[in-house]
mmCIF file of C-alpha atoms in Angstrom:
data_model
loop_
_atom_site.group_PDB
_atom_site.id
_atom_site.type_symbol
_atom_site.label_atom_id
_atom_site.label_comp_id
_atom_site.label_asym_id
_atom_site.label_seq_id
_atom_site.Cartn_x
_atom_site.Cartn_y
_atom_site.Cartn_z
ATOM 1 C CA MET A 1 132.312 60.487 18.146
ATOM 2 C CA THR A 2 130.092 63.399 19.106
ATOM 3 C CA SER A 3 131.485 66.936 18.628
ATOM 4 C CA VAL A 4 130.096 69.469 21.089
ATOM 5 C CA ILE A 5 130.788 73.156 21.682
ATOM 6 C CA VAL A 6 130.381 74.613 25.242
ATOM 7 C CA PHE A 7 129.905 78.292 25.575
ATOM 8 C CA GLY A 8 131.028 79.801 28.821
ATOM 9 C CA PRO A 9 133.309 77.030 29.965
ATOM 10 C CA THR A 10 134.884 79.262 32.634
ATOM 11 C CA GLY A 11 131.567 79.281 34.487
ATOM 12 C CA GLN A 12 130.739 77.010 37.465
ATOM 13 C CA VAL A 13 128.293 75.051 35.284
ATOM 14 C CA GLY A 14 129.980 75.166 31.964
ATOM 15 C CA SER A 15 133.374 74.000 33.207
ATOM 16 C CA VAL A 16 131.794 70.860 34.704
ATOM 17 C CA ALA A 17 129.693 70.340 31.671
ATOM 18 C CA ALA A 18 132.745 70.480 29.295
ATOM 19 C CA ARG A 19 134.747 68.046 31.554
ATOM 20 C CA THR A 20 131.808 65.706 31.716
ATOM 21 C CA ALA A 21 131.204 65.679 27.940
ATOM 22 C CA ALA A 22 134.871 65.000 27.426
ATOM 23 C CA GLY A 23 134.814 62.093 29.894
ATOM 24 C CA LEU A 24 131.943 60.691 27.910
ATOM 25 C CA GLY A 25 134.116 60.550 24.824
ATOM 26 C CA ALA A 26 132.918 63.828 23.057
ATOM 27 C CA THR A 27 135.206 66.098 21.141
ATOM 28 C CA VAL A 28 134.724 69.251 23.146
ATOM 29 C CA TRP A 29 135.381 72.806 22.000
ATOM 30 C CA LEU A 30 135.584 75.520 24.656
ATOM 31 C CA ALA A 31 134.035 78.708 23.176
ATOM 32 C CA MET A 32 135.279 81.738 25.146
ATOM 33 C CA ARG A 33 135.394 85.526 24.950
ATOM 34 C CA ASP A 34 138.903 85.278 26.275
ATOM 35 C CA PRO A 35 140.571 82.050 25.145
ATOM 36 C CA SER A 36 143.537 82.766 27.445
ATOM 37 C CA LYS A 37 141.392 82.611 30.545
ATOM 38 C CA SER A 38 141.876 79.733 32.982
ATOM 39 C CA ILE A 39 139.110 77.167 33.373
ATOM 40 C CA PRO A 40 138.154 75.719 36.764
ATOM 41 C CA GLY A 41 139.211 72.108 37.078
ATOM 42 C CA LEU A 42 141.159 72.074 33.855
ATOM 43 C CA SER A 43 144.976 72.469 33.551
ATOM 44 C CA LYS A 44 146.644 72.985 30.163
ATOM 45 C CA GLU A 45 147.895 69.281 30.451
ATOM 46 C CA SER A 46 144.423 67.819 31.151
ATOM 47 C CA GLU A 47 142.940 69.919 28.318
ATOM 48 C CA ALA A 48 145.487 68.543 25.876
ATOM 49 C CA ALA A 49 145.100 65.043 27.293
ATOM 50 C CA GLY A 50 141.396 65.171 26.945
ATOM 51 C CA GLY A 51 141.359 66.727 23.500
ATOM 52 C CA LEU A 52 139.526 69.773 24.438
ATOM 53 C CA GLN A 53 140.190 72.791 22.201
ATOM 54 C CA ARG A 54 139.633 76.452 22.647
ATOM 55 C CA VAL A 55 137.961 78.853 20.234
ATOM 56 C CA TYR A 56 137.012 82.526 20.485
ATOM 57 C CA ALA A 57 133.306 83.478 20.571
ATOM 58 C CA ASP A 58 131.019 85.935 22.180
ATOM 59 C CA LEU A 59 127.224 85.098 22.513
ATOM 60 C CA GLN A 60 126.477 88.732 21.962
ATOM 61 C CA LYS A 61 128.257 88.655 18.580
ATOM 62 C CA PRO A 62 126.462 86.161 16.347
ATOM 63 C CA ASP A 63 129.227 86.281 13.673
ATOM 64 C CA THR A 64 131.722 85.111 16.189
ATOM 65 C CA VAL A 65 129.446 82.218 17.289
ATOM 66 C CA SER A 66 128.981 81.226 13.602
ATOM 67 C CA GLN A 67 132.680 81.237 12.951
ATOM 68 C CA ALA A 68 133.416 79.154 16.067
ATOM 69 C CA ILE A 69 130.787 76.567 15.214
ATOM 70 C CA LYS A 70 132.211 76.293 11.538
ATOM 71 C CA THR A 71 135.747 75.960 12.984
ATOM 72 C CA SER A 72 134.728 73.252 15.509
ATOM 73 C CA GLY A 73 132.352 71.355 13.241
ATOM 74 C CA ALA A 74 130.210 70.755 16.411
ATOM 75 C CA LYS A 75 126.602 69.732 15.981
ATOM 76 C CA ARG A 76 125.606 70.141 19.658
ATOM 77 C CA ALA A 77 125.955 73.256 21.841
ATOM 78 C CA PHE A 78 125.509 74.444 25.443
ATOM 79 C CA ILE A 79 124.571 78.017 25.962
ATOM 80 C CA TYR A 80 123.702 80.198 28.889
ATOM 81 C CA LEU A 81 121.737 83.384 29.531
ATOM 82 C CA VAL A 82 123.246 86.768 28.635
ATOM 83 C CA HIS A 83 121.350 89.164 30.755
ATOM 84 C CA HIS A 84 121.999 92.222 28.648
ATOM 85 C CA ALA A 85 121.296 90.683 25.104
ATOM 86 C CA SER A 86 118.637 93.100 23.656
ATOM 87 C CA ASP A 87 117.207 90.354 21.307
ATOM 88 C CA HIS A 88 117.361 87.575 24.026
ATOM 89 C CA LEU A 89 120.013 85.822 21.936
ATOM 90 C CA ARG A 90 117.694 85.376 19.008
ATOM 91 C CA GLY A 91 120.382 86.452 16.482
ATOM 92 C CA THR A 92 122.928 84.243 18.023
ATOM 93 C CA ILE A 93 120.402 81.282 18.119
ATOM 94 C CA THR A 94 119.747 81.826 14.408
ATOM 95 C CA ALA A 95 123.420 81.944 13.585
ATOM 96 C CA MET A 96 123.907 78.653 15.510
ATOM 97 C CA LYS A 97 121.281 76.869 13.447
ATOM 98 C CA SER A 98 122.700 78.296 10.122
ATOM 99 C CA ALA A 99 126.250 77.312 11.090
ATOM 100 C CA GLY A 100 125.258 73.575 11.655
ATOM 101 C CA ILE A 101 124.241 73.176 15.244
ATOM 102 C CA GLN A 102 121.390 70.473 15.397
ATOM 103 C CA PHE A 103 120.825 70.349 19.178
ATOM 104 C CA VAL A 104 121.146 72.946 22.047
ATOM 105 C CA VAL A 105 121.156 72.635 25.802
ATOM 106 C CA PHE A 106 120.192 75.844 27.452
ATOM 107 C CA LEU A 107 120.801 76.740 31.089
ATOM 108 C CA SER A 108 117.398 78.176 32.052
ATOM 109 C CA SER A 109 115.594 78.592 35.415
ATOM 110 C CA PHE A 110 113.006 76.827 37.521
ATOM 111 C CA THR A 111 111.203 80.267 38.015
ATOM 112 C CA ILE A 112 109.439 79.695 34.722
ATOM 113 C CA LEU A 113 105.995 78.693 35.781
ATOM 114 C CA VAL A 114 104.703 75.550 34.073
ATOM 115 C CA ASN A 115 101.154 76.798 33.713
ATOM 116 C CA LYS A 116 102.187 79.910 31.784
ATOM 117 C CA GLY A 117 103.191 80.260 28.105
ATOM 118 C CA LEU A 118 106.791 81.483 27.641
ATOM 119 C CA ARG A 119 105.595 84.631 25.966
ATOM 120 C CA GLU A 120 103.032 85.393 28.512
ATOM 121 C CA ILE A 121 105.486 86.095 31.292
ATOM 122 C CA PRO A 122 105.534 89.917 32.127
ATOM 123 C CA SER A 123 108.890 91.667 31.754
ATOM 124 C CA SER A 124 108.415 92.772 35.411
ATOM 125 C CA ASP A 125 109.150 89.168 36.468
ATOM 126 C CA LEU A 126 112.891 89.728 35.692
ATOM 127 C CA ILE A 127 114.387 86.243 36.180
ATOM 128 C CA PRO A 128 111.712 84.067 34.588
ATOM 129 C CA TYR A 129 111.051 86.574 31.849
ATOM 130 C CA VAL A 130 114.618 86.715 30.458
ATOM 131 C CA HIS A 131 115.012 82.906 30.537
ATOM 132 C CA ALA A 132 111.592 82.307 28.996
ATOM 133 C CA GLN A 133 112.421 84.597 25.998
ATOM 134 C CA VAL A 134 115.530 82.574 25.209
ATOM 135 C CA GLU A 135 113.570 79.403 25.508
ATOM 136 C CA ALA A 136 110.936 80.841 23.187
ATOM 137 C CA ASN A 137 113.527 81.847 20.700
ATOM 138 C CA LEU A 138 115.018 78.358 20.723
ATOM 139 C CA ASP A 139 111.687 76.910 20.085
ATOM 140 C CA ASP A 140 111.050 79.264 17.182
ATOM 141 C CA VAL A 141 114.363 78.597 15.589
ATOM 142 C CA PHE A 142 115.178 74.971 16.409
ATOM 143 C CA GLY A 143 111.820 73.497 17.351
ATOM 144 C CA SER A 144 110.873 71.788 20.550
ATOM 145 C CA ASP A 145 112.590 68.550 19.618
ATOM 146 C CA SER A 146 115.868 70.057 19.014
ATOM 147 C CA PHE A 147 116.717 71.841 22.256
ATOM 148 C CA VAL A 148 116.473 71.039 25.973
ATOM 149 C CA ALA A 149 115.979 73.633 28.653
ATOM 150 C CA VAL A 150 117.654 72.680 31.903
ATOM 151 C CA ARG A 151 115.868 74.464 34.698
ATOM 152 C CA PRO A 152 117.811 74.282 37.957
ATOM 153 C CA GLY A 153 116.619 75.655 41.292
ATOM 154 C CA CYS A 154 118.560 78.030 43.627
ATOM 155 C CA PHE A 155 122.366 77.592 43.502
ATOM 156 C CA ALA A 156 124.042 76.719 46.879
ATOM 157 C CA THR A 157 126.795 79.090 45.765
ATOM 158 C CA ASN A 158 124.446 81.903 46.182
ATOM 159 C CA LEU A 159 124.926 81.505 50.029
ATOM 160 C CA LEU A 160 128.596 82.520 49.588
ATOM 161 C CA SER A 161 127.299 86.115 49.669
ATOM 162 C CA GLU A 162 126.809 85.555 53.383
ATOM 163 C CA LYS A 163 130.316 84.151 53.935
ATOM 164 C CA GLY A 164 131.763 87.099 55.791
ATOM 165 C CA GLY A 165 128.910 87.159 58.219
ATOM 166 C CA ILE A 166 129.068 83.360 58.679
ATOM 167 C CA VAL A 167 132.749 83.524 59.438
ATOM 168 C CA ALA A 168 132.140 86.482 61.757
ATOM 169 C CA ASN A 169 129.172 84.769 63.540
ATOM 170 C CA ASP A 170 127.024 87.738 62.634
ATOM 171 C CA VAL A 171 124.806 87.380 59.497
ATOM 172 C CA LYS A 172 122.369 90.135 58.480
ATOM 173 C CA LEU A 173 119.582 88.737 56.356
ATOM 174 C CA TYR A 174 116.760 90.038 54.328
ATOM 175 C CA GLY A 175 114.087 87.560 53.366
ATOM 176 C CA ALA A 176 115.363 85.080 55.939
ATOM 177 C CA GLU A 177 112.371 82.754 55.394
ATOM 178 C CA PHE A 178 112.680 82.699 51.635
ATOM 179 C CA GLU A 179 113.218 79.102 50.616
ATOM 180 C CA GLN A 180 115.759 77.577 48.368
ATOM 181 C CA ASP A 181 116.859 74.113 47.442
ATOM 182 C CA ASN A 182 120.582 74.763 47.359
ATOM 183 C CA ILE A 183 121.537 72.662 44.217
ATOM 184 C CA VAL A 184 125.254 72.635 43.726
ATOM 185 C CA PRO A 185 126.549 73.864 40.344
ATOM 186 C CA SER A 186 128.517 70.748 39.684
ATOM 187 C CA ASP A 187 125.481 68.631 39.698
ATOM 188 C CA ILE A 188 123.922 70.852 37.082
ATOM 189 C CA GLY A 189 127.131 70.686 35.059
ATOM 190 C CA ARG A 190 127.179 66.877 35.127
ATOM 191 C CA VAL A 191 123.561 66.770 33.918
ATOM 192 C CA VAL A 192 124.220 69.248 31.201
ATOM 193 C CA GLY A 193 127.314 67.363 29.957
ATOM 194 C CA ASN A 194 125.388 64.085 29.808
ATOM 195 C CA ILE A 195 122.504 65.650 27.905
ATOM 196 C CA LEU A 196 124.830 67.405 25.614
ATOM 197 C CA VAL A 197 126.445 64.096 24.546
ATOM 198 C CA SER A 198 123.536 61.565 25.021
ATOM 199 C CA GLY A 199 120.402 63.670 24.764
ATOM 200 C CA PRO A 200 117.567 63.833 27.335
ATOM 201 C CA LYS A 201 115.938 60.734 28.990
ATOM 202 C CA ASN A 202 112.278 59.889 29.189
ATOM 203 C CA GLY A 203 111.441 62.337 26.457
ATOM 204 C CA GLN A 204 112.120 65.291 28.710
ATOM 205 C CA LYS A 205 112.330 68.698 27.114
ATOM 206 C CA LYS A 206 112.366 70.737 30.299
ATOM 207 C CA VAL A 207 114.838 69.145 32.779
ATOM 208 C CA TYR A 208 114.207 70.421 36.276
ATOM 209 C CA LEU A 209 116.976 69.976 38.748
ATOM 210 C CA TYR A 210 116.928 70.599 42.553
ATOM 211 C CA GLY A 211 119.046 70.031 45.698
ATOM 212 C CA PRO A 212 117.787 67.258 48.063
ATOM 213 C CA GLU A 213 116.288 69.560 50.777
ATOM 214 C CA ILE A 214 114.352 72.862 50.711
ATOM 215 C CA LEU A 215 115.491 75.252 53.448
ATOM 216 C CA SER A 216 114.871 78.838 54.325
ATOM 217 C CA ILE A 217 117.896 81.110 53.807
ATOM 218 C CA HIS A 218 117.958 81.507 57.554
ATOM 219 C CA ASP A 219 118.262 77.730 58.144
ATOM 220 C CA SER A 220 120.662 77.338 55.285
ATOM 221 C CA VAL A 221 123.031 79.889 56.866
ATOM 222 C CA THR A 222 122.728 78.490 60.398
ATOM 223 C CA LYS A 223 123.315 75.007 59.022
ATOM 224 C CA ILE A 224 126.507 76.097 57.271
ATOM 225 C CA GLY A 225 127.600 77.712 60.524
ATOM 226 C CA LYS A 226 126.825 74.431 62.433
ATOM 227 C CA PHE A 227 128.888 72.467 59.853
ATOM 228 C CA LEU A 228 131.760 74.881 60.466
ATOM 229 C CA GLY A 229 131.467 74.634 64.201
ATOM 230 C CA LYS A 230 129.895 78.062 64.627
ATOM 231 C CA ASP A 231 126.780 79.348 66.457
ATOM 232 C CA VAL A 232 125.778 82.065 63.885
ATOM 233 C CA LYS A 233 123.794 84.916 65.099
ATOM 234 C CA VAL A 234 121.215 86.259 62.513
ATOM 235 C CA THR A 235 119.824 89.747 62.381
ATOM 236 C CA ILE A 236 116.711 90.272 60.149
ATOM 237 C CA LEU A 237 116.866 93.370 57.837
ATOM 238 C CA THR A 238 114.018 95.549 56.777
ATOM 239 C CA PRO A 239 113.171 95.840 53.077
ATOM 240 C CA LYS A 240 115.097 99.158 52.859
ATOM 241 C CA GLU A 241 118.154 97.560 54.584
ATOM 242 C CA GLY A 242 117.879 94.590 52.263
ATOM 243 C CA TYR A 243 117.819 96.830 49.163
ATOM 244 C CA ASP A 244 120.895 98.579 50.380
ATOM 245 C CA LYS A 245 122.640 95.257 51.084
ATOM 246 C CA PHE A 246 121.840 94.126 47.460
ATOM 247 C CA ILE A 247 123.156 97.287 46.056
ATOM 248 C CA LYS A 248 126.304 97.099 48.103
ATOM 249 C CA ILE A 249 127.083 93.654 46.650
ATOM 250 C CA GLY A 250 126.836 95.001 43.197
ATOM 251 C CA MET A 251 123.222 94.300 42.098
ATOM 252 C CA PRO A 252 121.744 96.890 39.584
ATOM 253 C CA PRO A 253 118.952 98.894 41.179
ATOM 254 C CA LEU A 254 116.217 97.363 39.062
ATOM 255 C CA PHE A 255 117.292 93.841 40.045
ATOM 256 C CA ALA A 256 117.714 94.720 43.697
ATOM 257 C CA ASP A 257 114.236 96.151 43.801
ATOM 258 C CA TYR A 258 112.985 92.966 42.160
ATOM 259 C CA MET A 259 114.785 90.744 44.741
ATOM 260 C CA VAL A 260 113.331 92.744 47.702
ATOM 261 C CA LYS A 261 109.801 92.312 46.341
ATOM 262 C CA THR A 262 110.335 88.687 45.466
ATOM 263 C CA GLN A 263 111.882 87.582 48.787
ATOM 264 C CA ILE A 264 109.111 89.265 50.891
ATOM 265 C CA SER A 265 106.146 88.003 48.693
ATOM 266 C CA LYS A 266 106.942 84.315 48.586
ATOM 267 C CA GLY A 267 105.862 82.203 51.490
ATOM 268 C CA PRO A 268 106.963 78.673 52.525
ATOM 269 C CA ASP A 269 106.547 76.012 49.795
ATOM 270 C CA LYS A 270 108.362 72.851 51.153
ATOM 271 C CA GLY A 271 108.329 71.224 47.746
ATOM 272 C CA ASN A 272 104.579 71.493 47.236
ATOM 273 C CA GLY A 273 105.076 72.910 43.750
ATOM 274 C CA GLU A 274 104.181 76.587 44.038
ATOM 275 C CA ARG A 275 107.792 77.890 43.986
ATOM 276 C CA PHE A 276 109.565 74.592 43.023
ATOM 277 C CA PRO A 277 107.584 73.065 40.132
ATOM 278 C CA ASN A 278 108.153 69.344 39.622
ATOM 279 C CA TYR A 279 110.313 69.226 42.846
ATOM 280 C CA LYS A 280 110.599 65.447 43.272
ATOM 281 C CA GLU A 281 111.249 64.963 39.503
ATOM 282 C CA GLY A 282 113.944 67.529 39.794
ATOM 283 C CA VAL A 283 115.679 65.782 42.729
ATOM 284 C CA ASP A 284 115.387 62.485 40.933
ATOM 285 C CA ASN A 285 116.776 63.820 37.665
ATOM 286 C CA VAL A 286 120.157 64.436 39.098
ATOM 287 C CA LEU A 287 120.433 60.654 39.871
ATOM 288 C CA LEU A 288 118.798 59.852 36.588
ATOM 289 C CA TYR A 289 121.482 61.693 34.556
ATOM 290 C CA THR A 290 124.591 61.381 36.708
ATOM 291 C CA GLY A 291 124.084 58.132 38.568
ATOM 292 C CA GLN A 292 124.457 59.848 41.866
ATOM 293 C CA PRO A 293 121.947 61.702 44.051
ATOM 294 C CA PRO A 294 122.244 65.391 44.449
ATOM 295 C CA VAL A 295 124.932 66.786 46.685
ATOM 296 C CA SER A 296 123.553 67.899 50.228
ATOM 297 C CA LEU A 297 124.334 71.279 51.703
ATOM 298 C CA GLU A 298 126.483 69.558 54.347
ATOM 299 C CA GLN A 299 128.512 67.763 51.720
ATOM 300 C CA TRP A 300 129.038 70.881 49.633
ATOM 301 C CA VAL A 301 130.227 72.869 52.726
ATOM 302 C CA LYS A 302 132.688 69.966 53.645
ATOM 303 C CA GLU A 303 134.116 70.011 50.063
ATOM 304 C CA ASN A 304 134.394 73.742 50.019
ATOM 305 C CA LYS A 305 135.478 74.399 53.594
ATOM 306 C CA SER A 306 138.638 76.105 52.464
ATOM 307 C CA VAL A 307 136.444 78.713 50.743
ATOM 308 C CA PHE A 308 135.034 79.678 54.140
ATOM 309 C CA ASP A 309 138.523 79.821 55.658
ATOM 310 C CA GLU A 310 139.751 82.407 53.153
#
């Protein structure tokens, strides 16, 4: 029986990955900074019945990671990005290897361009840069055959930042024509759980994952409104207004500035590969690993209608 350790099981991907791995018969350890915290989709009763066990660990503290792995006896691990890790998790990755981990699944990003080396990405490209550095560290420490980088597209849950405007029939958007694929986190989690237990398929080392349809943010928002029976009015914001909006929702200034520049500089792609590398493969991968096609935006809204009613 495979023993795996899932770091960040309270997250929208990690929680599903943990449940999926347990459903596949693995012994699952839940590595958490706060072991008392509730986990989406898991009650105490279901944790006990599924044999899931909690253990303290903090990815920014390699000693705690090492101890958690030794306690668990796990040979496989799922990790995620820690934005503020000064060494891009190299110390933690080294500790994982020394403690007995043999295979790692890392939640990376589709923004890493396939024609660029991981170390060639400039630090000014904030999102691809930080993910690429972790991938490069995994490659250095574990080797390319002992880790898989899962590279999902844009999360559908990002659209929840517009929930208030959708409910009020008055959405104010910056970068309205910026496209995204709206993959749902549960699809990503199911794929991660399968790879964690059974390994990648078809020799994949970079597993792209995408939602079934590329839409602009404007079209995504208006479609959500339509699914909810609303005719949503959309007002387009200037770059300055967009920056102020990003700051208001809690983005650090550097990241807000990056988002403003990114969303205004990227034109339509429609799956041609410039912004969404390996798009068709990424859509097909959801079916390949889970046995089900990726969840559509409409299906996601229907399943989460209560969220928009809050």
